[in-house]
CSV table of C-alpha atoms in Angstrom, one decimal:
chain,number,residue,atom,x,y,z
M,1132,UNK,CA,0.0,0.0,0.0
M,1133,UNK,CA,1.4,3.1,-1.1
M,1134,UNK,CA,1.7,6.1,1.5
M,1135,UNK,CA,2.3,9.1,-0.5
M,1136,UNK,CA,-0.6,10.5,-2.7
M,1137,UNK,CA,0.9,11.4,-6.6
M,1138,UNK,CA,1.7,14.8,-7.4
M,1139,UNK,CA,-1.0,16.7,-9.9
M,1140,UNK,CA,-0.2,20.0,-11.5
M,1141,UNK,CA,-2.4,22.8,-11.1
M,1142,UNK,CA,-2.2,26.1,-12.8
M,1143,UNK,CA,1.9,26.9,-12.7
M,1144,UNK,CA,2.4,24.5,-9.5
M,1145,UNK,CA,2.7,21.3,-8.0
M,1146,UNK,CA,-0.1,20.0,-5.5
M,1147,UNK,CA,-0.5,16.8,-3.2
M,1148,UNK,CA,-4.5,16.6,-2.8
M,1149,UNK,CA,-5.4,20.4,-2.2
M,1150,UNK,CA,-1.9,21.0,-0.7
M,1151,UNK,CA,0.9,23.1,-2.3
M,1152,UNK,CA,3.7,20.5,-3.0
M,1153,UNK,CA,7.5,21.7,-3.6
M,1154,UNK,CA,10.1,20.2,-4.6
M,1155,UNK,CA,13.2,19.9,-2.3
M,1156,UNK,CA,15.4,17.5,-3.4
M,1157,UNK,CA,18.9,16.2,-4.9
M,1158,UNK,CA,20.2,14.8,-8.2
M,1159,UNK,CA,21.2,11.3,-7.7
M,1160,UNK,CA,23.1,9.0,-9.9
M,1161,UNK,CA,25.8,6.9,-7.5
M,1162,UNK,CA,28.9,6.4,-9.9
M,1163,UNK,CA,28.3,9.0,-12.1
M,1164,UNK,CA,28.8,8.3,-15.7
M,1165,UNK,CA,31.8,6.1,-15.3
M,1166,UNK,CA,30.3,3.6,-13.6
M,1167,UNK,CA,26.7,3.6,-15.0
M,1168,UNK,CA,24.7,1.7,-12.6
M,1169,UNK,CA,20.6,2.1,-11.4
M,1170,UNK,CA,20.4,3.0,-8.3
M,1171,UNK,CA,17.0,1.9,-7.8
M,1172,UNK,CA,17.9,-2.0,-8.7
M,1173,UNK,CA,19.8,-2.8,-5.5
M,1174,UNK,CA,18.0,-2.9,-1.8
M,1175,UNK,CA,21.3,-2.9,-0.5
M,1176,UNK,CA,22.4,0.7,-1.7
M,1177,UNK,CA,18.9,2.2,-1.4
M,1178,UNK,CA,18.9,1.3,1.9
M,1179,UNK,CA,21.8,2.8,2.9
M,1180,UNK,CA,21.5,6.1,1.3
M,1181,UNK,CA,17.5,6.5,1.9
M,1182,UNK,CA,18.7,6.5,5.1
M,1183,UNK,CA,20.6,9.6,4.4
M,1184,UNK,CA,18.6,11.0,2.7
M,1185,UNK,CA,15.9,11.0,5.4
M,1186,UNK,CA,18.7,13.0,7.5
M,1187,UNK,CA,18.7,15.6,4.9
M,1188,UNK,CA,14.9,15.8,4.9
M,1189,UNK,CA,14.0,15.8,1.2
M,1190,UNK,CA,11.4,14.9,-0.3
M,1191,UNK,CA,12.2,14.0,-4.1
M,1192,UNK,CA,15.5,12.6,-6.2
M,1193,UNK,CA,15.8,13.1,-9.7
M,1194,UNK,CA,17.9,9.4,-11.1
M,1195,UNK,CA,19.2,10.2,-14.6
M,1196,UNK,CA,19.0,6.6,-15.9
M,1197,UNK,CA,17.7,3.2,-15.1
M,1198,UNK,CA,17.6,-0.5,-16.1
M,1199,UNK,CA,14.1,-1.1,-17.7
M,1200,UNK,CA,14.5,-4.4,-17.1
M,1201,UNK,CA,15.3,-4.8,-13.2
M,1202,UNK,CA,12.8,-5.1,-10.3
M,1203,UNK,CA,12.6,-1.6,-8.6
M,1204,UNK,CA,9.4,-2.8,-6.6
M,1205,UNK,CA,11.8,-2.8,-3.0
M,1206,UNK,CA,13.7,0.6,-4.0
M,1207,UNK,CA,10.4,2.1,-4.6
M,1208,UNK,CA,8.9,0.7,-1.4
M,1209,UNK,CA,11.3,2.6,0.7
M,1210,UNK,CA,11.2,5.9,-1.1
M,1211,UNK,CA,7.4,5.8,-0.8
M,1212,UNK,CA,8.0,5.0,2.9
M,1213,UNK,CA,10.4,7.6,4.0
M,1214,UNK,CA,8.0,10.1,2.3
M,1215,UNK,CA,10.1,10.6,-1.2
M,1216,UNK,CA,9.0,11.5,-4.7
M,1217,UNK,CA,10.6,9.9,-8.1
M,1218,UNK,CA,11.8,12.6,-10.8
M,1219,UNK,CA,13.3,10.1,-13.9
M,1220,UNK,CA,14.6,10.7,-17.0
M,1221,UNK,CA,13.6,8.2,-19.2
M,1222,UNK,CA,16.6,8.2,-21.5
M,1223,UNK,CA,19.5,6.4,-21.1
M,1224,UNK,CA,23.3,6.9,-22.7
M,1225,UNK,CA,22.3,4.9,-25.9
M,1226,UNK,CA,18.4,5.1,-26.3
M,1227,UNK,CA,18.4,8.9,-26.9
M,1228,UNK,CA,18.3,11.6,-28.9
M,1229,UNK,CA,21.5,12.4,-31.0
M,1230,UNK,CA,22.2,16.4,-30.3
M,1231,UNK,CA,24.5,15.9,-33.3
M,1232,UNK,CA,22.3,14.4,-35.8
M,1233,UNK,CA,18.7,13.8,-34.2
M,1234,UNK,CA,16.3,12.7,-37.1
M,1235,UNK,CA,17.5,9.2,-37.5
M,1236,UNK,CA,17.3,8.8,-33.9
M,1237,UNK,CA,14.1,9.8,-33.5
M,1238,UNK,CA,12.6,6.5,-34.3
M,1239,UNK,CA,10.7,3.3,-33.2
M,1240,UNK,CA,13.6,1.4,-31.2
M,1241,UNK,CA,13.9,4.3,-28.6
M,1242,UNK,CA,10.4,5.2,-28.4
M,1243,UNK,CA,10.0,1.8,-27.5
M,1244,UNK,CA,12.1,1.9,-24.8
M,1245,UNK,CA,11.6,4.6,-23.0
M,1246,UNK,CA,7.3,3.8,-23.4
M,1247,UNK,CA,8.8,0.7,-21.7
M,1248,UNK,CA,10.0,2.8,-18.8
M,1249,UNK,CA,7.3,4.6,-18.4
M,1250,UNK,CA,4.9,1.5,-18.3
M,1251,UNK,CA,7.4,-0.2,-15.3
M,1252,UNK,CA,7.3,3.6,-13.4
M,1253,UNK,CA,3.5,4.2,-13.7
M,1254,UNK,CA,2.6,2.0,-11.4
M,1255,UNK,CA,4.0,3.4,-8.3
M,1256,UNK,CA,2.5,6.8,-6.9
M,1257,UNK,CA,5.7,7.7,-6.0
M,1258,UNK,CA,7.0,8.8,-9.4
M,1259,UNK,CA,6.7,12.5,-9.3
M,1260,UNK,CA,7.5,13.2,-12.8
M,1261,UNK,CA,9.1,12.3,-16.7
M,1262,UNK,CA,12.1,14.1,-17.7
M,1263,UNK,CA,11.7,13.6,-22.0
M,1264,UNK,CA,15.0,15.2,-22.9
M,1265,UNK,CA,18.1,16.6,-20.7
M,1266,UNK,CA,20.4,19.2,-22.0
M,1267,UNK,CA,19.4,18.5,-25.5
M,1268,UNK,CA,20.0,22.5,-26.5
M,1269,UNK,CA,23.6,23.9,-25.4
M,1270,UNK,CA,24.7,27.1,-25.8
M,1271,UNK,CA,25.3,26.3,-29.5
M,1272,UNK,CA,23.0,27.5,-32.1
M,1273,UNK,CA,22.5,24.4,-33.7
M,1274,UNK,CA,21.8,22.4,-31.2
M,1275,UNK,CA,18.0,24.8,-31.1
M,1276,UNK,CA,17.5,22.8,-34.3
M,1277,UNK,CA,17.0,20.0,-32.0
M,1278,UNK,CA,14.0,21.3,-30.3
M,1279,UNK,CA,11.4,20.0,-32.7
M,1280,UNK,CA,13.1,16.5,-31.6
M,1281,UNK,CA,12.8,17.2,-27.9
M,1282,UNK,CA,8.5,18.7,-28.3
M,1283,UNK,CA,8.0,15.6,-30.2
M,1284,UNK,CA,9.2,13.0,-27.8
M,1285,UNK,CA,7.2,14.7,-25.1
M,1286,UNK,CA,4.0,14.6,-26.9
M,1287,UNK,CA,4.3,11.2,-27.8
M,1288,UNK,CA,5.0,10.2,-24.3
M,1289,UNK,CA,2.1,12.0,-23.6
M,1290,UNK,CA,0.0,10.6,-25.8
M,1291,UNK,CA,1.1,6.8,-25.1
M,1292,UNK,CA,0.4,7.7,-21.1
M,1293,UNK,CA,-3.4,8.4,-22.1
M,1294,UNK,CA,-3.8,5.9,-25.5
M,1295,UNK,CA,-2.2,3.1,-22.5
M,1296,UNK,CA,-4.4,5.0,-19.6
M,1297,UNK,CA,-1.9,5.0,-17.6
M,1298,UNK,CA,-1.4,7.9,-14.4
M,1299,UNK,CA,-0.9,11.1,-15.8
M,1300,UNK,CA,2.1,11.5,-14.4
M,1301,UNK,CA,3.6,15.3,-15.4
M,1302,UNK,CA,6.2,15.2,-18.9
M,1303,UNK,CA,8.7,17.9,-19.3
M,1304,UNK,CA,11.9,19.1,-19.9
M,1305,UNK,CA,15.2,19.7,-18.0
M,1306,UNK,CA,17.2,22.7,-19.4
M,1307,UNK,CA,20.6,23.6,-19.7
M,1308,UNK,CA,22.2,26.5,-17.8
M,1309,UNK,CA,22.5,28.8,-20.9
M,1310,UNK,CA,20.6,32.0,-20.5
M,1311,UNK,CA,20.6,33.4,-24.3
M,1312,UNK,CA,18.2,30.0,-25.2
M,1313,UNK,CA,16.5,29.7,-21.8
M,1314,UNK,CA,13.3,31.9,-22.4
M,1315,UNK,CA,13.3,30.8,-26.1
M,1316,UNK,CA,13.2,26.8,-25.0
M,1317,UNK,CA,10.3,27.6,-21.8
M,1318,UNK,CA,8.2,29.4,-24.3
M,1319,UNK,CA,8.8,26.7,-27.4
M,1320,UNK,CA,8.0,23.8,-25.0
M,1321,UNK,CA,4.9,25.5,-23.7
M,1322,UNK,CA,3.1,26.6,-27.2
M,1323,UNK,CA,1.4,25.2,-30.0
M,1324,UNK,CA,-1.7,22.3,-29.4
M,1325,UNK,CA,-2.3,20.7,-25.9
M,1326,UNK,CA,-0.7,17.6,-27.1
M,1327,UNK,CA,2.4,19.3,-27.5
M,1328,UNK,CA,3.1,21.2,-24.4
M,1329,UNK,CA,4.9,20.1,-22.0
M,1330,UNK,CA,3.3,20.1,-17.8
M,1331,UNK,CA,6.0,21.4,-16.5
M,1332,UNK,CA,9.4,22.8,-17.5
M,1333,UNK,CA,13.0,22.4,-15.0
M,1334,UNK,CA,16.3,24.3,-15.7
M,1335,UNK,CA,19.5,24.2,-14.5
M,1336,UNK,CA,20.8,27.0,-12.5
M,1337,UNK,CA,24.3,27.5,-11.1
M,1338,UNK,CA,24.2,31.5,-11.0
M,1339,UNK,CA,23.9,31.8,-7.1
M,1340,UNK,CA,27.1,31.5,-5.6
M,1341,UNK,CA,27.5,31.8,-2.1
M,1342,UNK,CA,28.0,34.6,-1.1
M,1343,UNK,CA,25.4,35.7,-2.8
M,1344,UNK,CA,21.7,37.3,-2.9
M,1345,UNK,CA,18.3,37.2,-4.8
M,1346,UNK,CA,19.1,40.4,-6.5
M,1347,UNK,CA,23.0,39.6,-6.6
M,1348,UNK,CA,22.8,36.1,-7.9
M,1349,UNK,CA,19.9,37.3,-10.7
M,1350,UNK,CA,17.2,35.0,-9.6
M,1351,UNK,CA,15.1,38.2,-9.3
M,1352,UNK,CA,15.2,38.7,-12.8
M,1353,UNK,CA,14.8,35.4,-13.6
M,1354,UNK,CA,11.4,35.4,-11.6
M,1355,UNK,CA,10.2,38.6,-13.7
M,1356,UNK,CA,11.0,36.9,-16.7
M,1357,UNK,CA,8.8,33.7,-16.0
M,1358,UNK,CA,6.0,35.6,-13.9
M,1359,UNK,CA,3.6,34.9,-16.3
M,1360,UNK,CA,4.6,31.4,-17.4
M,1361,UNK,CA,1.4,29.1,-17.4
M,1362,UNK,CA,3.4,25.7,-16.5
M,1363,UNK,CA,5.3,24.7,-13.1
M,1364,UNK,CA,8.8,25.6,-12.7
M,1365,UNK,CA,11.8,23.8,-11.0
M,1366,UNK,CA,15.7,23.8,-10.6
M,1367,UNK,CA,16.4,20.4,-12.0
M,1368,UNK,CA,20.2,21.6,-11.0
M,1369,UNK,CA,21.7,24.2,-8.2
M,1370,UNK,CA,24.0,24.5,-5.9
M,1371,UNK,CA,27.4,26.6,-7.0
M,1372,UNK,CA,30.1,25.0,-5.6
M,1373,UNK,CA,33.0,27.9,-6.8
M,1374,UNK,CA,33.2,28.8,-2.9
M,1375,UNK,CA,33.8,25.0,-0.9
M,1376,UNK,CA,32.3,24.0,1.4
M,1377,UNK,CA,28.6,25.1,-0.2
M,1378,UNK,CA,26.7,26.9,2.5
M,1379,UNK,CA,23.2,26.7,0.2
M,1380,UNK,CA,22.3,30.4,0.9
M,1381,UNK,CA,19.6,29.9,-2.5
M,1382,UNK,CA,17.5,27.5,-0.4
M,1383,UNK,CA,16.2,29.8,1.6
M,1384,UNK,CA,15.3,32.8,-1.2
M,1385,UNK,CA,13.9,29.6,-3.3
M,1386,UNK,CA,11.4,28.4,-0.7
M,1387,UNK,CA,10.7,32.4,0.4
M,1388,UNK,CA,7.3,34.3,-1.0
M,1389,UNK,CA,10.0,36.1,-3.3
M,1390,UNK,CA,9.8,32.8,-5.6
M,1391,UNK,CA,7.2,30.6,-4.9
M,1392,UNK,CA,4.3,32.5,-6.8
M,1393,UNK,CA,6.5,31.4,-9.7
M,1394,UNK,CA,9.0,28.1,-8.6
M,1395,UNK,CA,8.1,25.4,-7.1
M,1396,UNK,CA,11.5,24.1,-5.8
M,1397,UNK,CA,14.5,22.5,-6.7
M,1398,UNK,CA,17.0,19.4,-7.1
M,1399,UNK,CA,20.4,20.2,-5.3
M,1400,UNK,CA,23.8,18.9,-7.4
M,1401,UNK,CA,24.2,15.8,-6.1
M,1402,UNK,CA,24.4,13.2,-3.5
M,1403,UNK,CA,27.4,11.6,-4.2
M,1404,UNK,CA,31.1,12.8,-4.7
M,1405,UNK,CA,31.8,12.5,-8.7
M,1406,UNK,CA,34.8,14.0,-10.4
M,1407,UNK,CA,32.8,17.4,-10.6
M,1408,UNK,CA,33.4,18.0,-7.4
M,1409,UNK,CA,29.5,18.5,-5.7
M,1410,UNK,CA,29.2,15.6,-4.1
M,1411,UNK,CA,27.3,15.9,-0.3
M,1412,UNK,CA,29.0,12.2,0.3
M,1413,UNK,CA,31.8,10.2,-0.8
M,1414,UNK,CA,30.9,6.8,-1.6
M,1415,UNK,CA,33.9,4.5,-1.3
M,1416,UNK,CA,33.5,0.2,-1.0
M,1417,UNK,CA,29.9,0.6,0.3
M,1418,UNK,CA,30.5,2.9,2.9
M,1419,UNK,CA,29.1,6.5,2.7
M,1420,UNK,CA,31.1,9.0,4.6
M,1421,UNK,CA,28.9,12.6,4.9
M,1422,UNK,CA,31.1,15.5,3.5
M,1423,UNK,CA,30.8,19.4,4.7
M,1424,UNK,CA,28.3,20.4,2.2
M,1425,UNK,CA,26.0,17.4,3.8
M,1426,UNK,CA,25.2,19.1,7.0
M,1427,UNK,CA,24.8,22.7,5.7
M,1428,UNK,CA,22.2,21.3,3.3
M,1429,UNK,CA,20.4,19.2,6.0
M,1430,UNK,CA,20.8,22.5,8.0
M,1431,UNK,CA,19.3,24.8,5.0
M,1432,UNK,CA,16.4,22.8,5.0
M,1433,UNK,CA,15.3,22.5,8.2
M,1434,UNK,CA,15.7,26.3,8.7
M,1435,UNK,CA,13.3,26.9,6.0
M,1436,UNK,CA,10.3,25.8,5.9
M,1437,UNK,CA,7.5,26.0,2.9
M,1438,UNK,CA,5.7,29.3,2.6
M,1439,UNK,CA,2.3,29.1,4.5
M,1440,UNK,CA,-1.0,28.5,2.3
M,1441,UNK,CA,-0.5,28.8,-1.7
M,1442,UNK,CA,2.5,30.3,-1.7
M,1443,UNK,CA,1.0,32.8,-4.4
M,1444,UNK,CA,0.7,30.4,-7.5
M,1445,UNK,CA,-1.3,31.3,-9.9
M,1446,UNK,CA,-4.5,28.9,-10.6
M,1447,UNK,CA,-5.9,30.1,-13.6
M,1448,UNK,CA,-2.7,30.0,-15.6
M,1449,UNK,CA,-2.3,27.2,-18.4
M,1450,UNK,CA,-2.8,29.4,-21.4
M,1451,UNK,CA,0.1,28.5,-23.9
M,1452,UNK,CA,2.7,30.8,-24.3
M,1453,UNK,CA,3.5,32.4,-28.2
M,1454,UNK,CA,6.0,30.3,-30.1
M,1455,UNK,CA,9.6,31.6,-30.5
M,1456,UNK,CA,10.4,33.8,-33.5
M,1457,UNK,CA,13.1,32.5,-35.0
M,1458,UNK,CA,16.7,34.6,-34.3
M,1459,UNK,CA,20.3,34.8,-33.7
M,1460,UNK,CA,20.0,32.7,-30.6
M,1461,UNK,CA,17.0,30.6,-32.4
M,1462,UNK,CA,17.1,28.8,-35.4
M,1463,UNK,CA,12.9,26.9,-35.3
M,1464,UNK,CA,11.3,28.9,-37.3
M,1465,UNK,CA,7.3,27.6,-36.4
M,1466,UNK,CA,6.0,25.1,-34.9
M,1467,UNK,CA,6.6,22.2,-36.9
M,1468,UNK,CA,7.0,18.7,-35.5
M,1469,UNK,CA,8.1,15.7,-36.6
M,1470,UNK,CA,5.7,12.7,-37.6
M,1471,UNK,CA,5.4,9.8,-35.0
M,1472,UNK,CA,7.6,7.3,-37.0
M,1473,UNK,CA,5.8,4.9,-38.7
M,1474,UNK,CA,6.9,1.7,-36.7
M,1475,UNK,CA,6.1,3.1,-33.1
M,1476,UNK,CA,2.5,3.9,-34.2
M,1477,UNK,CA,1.5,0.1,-33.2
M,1478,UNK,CA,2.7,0.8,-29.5
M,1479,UNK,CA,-0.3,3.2,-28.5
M,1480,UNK,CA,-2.3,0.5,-29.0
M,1481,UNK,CA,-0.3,-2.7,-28.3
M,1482,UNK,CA,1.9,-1.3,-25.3
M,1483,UNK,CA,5.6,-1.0,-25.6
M,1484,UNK,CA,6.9,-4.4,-24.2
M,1485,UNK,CA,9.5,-4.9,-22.5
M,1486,UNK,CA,12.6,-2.9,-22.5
M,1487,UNK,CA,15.9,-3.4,-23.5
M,1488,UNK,CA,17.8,-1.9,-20.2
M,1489,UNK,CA,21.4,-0.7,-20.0
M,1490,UNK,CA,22.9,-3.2,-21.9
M,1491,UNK,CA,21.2,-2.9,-25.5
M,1492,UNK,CA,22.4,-2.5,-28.7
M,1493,UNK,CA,21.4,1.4,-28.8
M,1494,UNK,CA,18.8,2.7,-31.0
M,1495,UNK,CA,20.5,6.3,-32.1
M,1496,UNK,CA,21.1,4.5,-36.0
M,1497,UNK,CA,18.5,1.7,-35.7
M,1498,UNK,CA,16.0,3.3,-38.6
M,1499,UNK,CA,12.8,3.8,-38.9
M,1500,UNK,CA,12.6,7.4,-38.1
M,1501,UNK,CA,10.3,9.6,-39.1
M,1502,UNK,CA,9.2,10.6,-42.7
M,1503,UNK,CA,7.1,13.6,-42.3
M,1504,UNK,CA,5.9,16.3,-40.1
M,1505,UNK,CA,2.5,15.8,-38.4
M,1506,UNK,CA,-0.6,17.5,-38.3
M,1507,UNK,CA,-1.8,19.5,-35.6
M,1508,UNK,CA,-3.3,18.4,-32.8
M,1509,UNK,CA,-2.3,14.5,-33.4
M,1510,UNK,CA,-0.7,13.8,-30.4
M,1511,UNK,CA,-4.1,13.6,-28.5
M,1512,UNK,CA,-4.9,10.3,-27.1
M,1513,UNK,CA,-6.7,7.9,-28.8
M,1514,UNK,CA,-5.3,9.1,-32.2
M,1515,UNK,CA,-2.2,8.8,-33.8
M,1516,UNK,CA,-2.7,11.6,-36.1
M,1517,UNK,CA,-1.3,11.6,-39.5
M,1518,UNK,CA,2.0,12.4,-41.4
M,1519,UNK,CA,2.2,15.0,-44.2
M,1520,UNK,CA,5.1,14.6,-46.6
M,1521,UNK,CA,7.9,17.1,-46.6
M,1522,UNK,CA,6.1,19.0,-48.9
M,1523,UNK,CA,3.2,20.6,-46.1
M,1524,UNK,CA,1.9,23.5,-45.7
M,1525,UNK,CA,2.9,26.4,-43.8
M,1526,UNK,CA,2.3,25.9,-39.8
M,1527,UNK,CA,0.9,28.5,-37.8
M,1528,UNK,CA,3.4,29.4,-35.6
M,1529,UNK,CA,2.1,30.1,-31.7
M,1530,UNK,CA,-1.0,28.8,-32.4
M,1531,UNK,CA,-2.8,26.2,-30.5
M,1532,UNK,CA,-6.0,25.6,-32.9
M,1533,UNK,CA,-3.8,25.3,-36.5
M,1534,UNK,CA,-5.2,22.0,-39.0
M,1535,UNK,CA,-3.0,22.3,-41.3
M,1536,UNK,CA,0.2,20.2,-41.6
M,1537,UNK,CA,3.4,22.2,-40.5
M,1538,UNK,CA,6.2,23.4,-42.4
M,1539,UNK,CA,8.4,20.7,-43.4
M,1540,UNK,CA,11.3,20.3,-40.8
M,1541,UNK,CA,14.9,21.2,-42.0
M,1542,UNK,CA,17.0,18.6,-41.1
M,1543,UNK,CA,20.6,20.2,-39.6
M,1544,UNK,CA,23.7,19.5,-40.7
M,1545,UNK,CA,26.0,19.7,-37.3
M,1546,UNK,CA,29.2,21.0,-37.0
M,1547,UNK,CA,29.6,21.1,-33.6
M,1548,UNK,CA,33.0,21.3,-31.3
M,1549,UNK,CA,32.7,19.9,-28.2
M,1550,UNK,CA,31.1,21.7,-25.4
M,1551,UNK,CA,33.5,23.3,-23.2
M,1552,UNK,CA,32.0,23.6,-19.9
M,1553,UNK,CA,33.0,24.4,-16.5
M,1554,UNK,CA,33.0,21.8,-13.8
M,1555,UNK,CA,29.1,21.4,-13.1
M,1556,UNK,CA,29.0,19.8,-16.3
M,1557,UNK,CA,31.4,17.2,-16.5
M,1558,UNK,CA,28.4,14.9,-14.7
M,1559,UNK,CA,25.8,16.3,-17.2
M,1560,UNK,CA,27.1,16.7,-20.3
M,1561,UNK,CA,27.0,12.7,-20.3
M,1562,UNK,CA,23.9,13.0,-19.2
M,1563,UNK,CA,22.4,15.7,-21.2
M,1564,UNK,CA,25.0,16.6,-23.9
M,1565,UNK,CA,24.1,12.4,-24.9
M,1566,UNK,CA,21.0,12.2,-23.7
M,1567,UNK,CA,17.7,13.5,-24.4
């Protein structure tokens, strides 16, 4: 029996029954990306670091990948039991979309496996929410040509989730820390038809560092900018760690009346000690030894509490925002998506099966992507919708009541150098830079 009641959106927030919910929590991915494990597949591990994380007092962990294909009934058990929320990404390092060449890896093979994830995580109440995509768009102009990619996958998982009826669980995406794309990407994911938009959308956010303010840090301009944004918003990533040890002086503005009208929380940079240096634990042989940073976070949270009442959200928001012109930092020019490909139609109707976990072949050059843009409006359950060829009609960009069959997509041609980051992404640019 489950003790936790699943999170619903309403207006631009999250609520458990009629009560606010916000999201205090921590990226967690034990190993990192050189020792890709799930977390969720061993009692033994969860165990010992649920424990922890009951010290800290969160609520929710965001896991970056999983093994579609092991039991996570125990791991799930005790998250549910020590009162903690499930934030997944459903992709995983080789069932993704390419940033560097995404159309032919848009296709059947990974939409079958990650429809296969969400079938195994629907079932407990406990999962919070989907991430579709991760750091799909960098701070290169190119990779915005991805975008289409990124809407798509979201409305199809949102259409398998109703064809499959299973528990609306909320679909976004997690941003990367780049701010000339990060108003461009929140508006593109939140426009067009209902089946489109995404419930929620998360960024990273490594600009507060301690010492630091809500006016010093720019997180007051940040809320002006999204103040009327009609979905939920959350940190999927925060927690500077230029200054060490981190004191986590952005916990309490993000849980103050300065924020919550427009956030709804955030994921802290990450449980354990990786080689980007954020860990709150080192993890060595199975013993966890607590690092500085753990007790100032446990201390940050327990010295703030959640506002009182609504915390000032807005309930009548939800009307979609006006697609993205297309610029110097934004290469979509309307609202064009691709086409469900032709060979993943048969899952909304026959489920997705089993997936292929951590060890598959990969799907990024598998074929059968997509051959066409679709029509607007396809991605509602119960329908499939149809595919136009490449020779379609002109969308109507922003709109959320267009018939006709989008623009045909231009398919990039990537010339990308390798993202040169600063620390916080050596973690994610395996899982985002990769993944989708």
């Amino acid at each position: 029996m489950a003790a936790l009641e699943p999170v619903t959106v309403k207006g631009n927030a999250f609520f458990v029954g009629s009560e606010r919910f916000y999201i205090r929590g921590l990226d967690y991915q034990p190993g990192g990306s050189s020792d890709l494990v799930d977390p969720l597949a061993d009692e033994t591990t969860c165990k010992r670091d649920i424990a922890k994380f009951k010290e800290l007092g969160i609520n929710s962990v965001r896991i970056y990948t999983v093994d579609n294909t092991a039991d996570h009934d125990a791991c799930m058990k005790m998250l549910d039991d020590a009162g903690i929320y499930l934030i997944l990404d459903v992709n995983s390092p080789k069932y993704s979309i390419n940033r560097q060449d995404p159309h032919p890896s848009y296709n059947d093979k990974y939409l079958q496996n990650i429809f296969a994830t969400m079938e195994m995580f629907s079932q407990y109440d406990n999962t919070l929410a989907f991430f579709s995509g991760n750091e799909v768009i960098n701070d290169t102009l190119a990779s915005t040509e991805t975008a289409p990619y990124v809407k798509a996958v979201t409305r199809d998982m949102k259409q398998y989730q109703g064809n499959r009826k299973l528990r609306t669980i909320p679909i976004g995406y997690s941003a990367a820390d780049v701010e000339s794309n990060r108003y461009d990407t929140a508006d593109y994911m939140n426009c067009g038809t209902d089946d489109q938009r995404s419930d929620f959308f998360a960024f990273n956010d490594y600009s507060w560092c301690d010492p630091s303010s809500y006016t010093t840090s720019g997180w007051n301009a940040k809320v002006e900018k999204f103040k009327d944004y009609s979905l939920p918003i959350f940190l999927s990533e925060h927690g500077c760690n230029k200054k060490m040890p981190r004191t986590f002086g952005d916990i309490k503005s993000l849980y103050s009346d300065d924020m919550t009208g427009v956030y709804s929380g955030g994921l802290v940079y990450e449980y354990s000690q990786e080689d980007s240096n954020y860990g709150l634990v080192n993890i060595q042989g199975g013993t966890v030894t607590e690092r500085p940073d753990f007790a100032n976070l446990a201390k940050a949270y327990k010295d703030t509490p959640n506002p009182t009442g609504d915390g000032g959200y807005r309930s009548n928001a939800g009307a979609a925002s006006k697609c993205p012109a297309k610029s110097s930092d934004w290469l979509p020019s309307n609202d064009a998506l691709p086409a469900i490909p032709a060979g993943a139609v048969k899952f909304m109707t026959q489920g997705a099966g089993k997936g292929v976990g951590l060890k598959g072949a990969g799907s990024q050059d598998a074929g059968g992507a997509s051959t066409g843009t679709a029509s607007a409006g396809s991605g509602q359950p119960t329908s499939t919708g149809s595919a136009t060829s490449n020779q379609g009609a002109d969308g109507n960009s922003g709109s959320s009541s267009s018939s006709g069959a989008a623009t045909p997509l231009r398919i990039p041609e990537f010339q990308i150098a390798p993202l040169i980051c600063v620390a916080v992404v050596t973690f994610s640019s395996l899982f985002g830079a990769a993944l989708l």
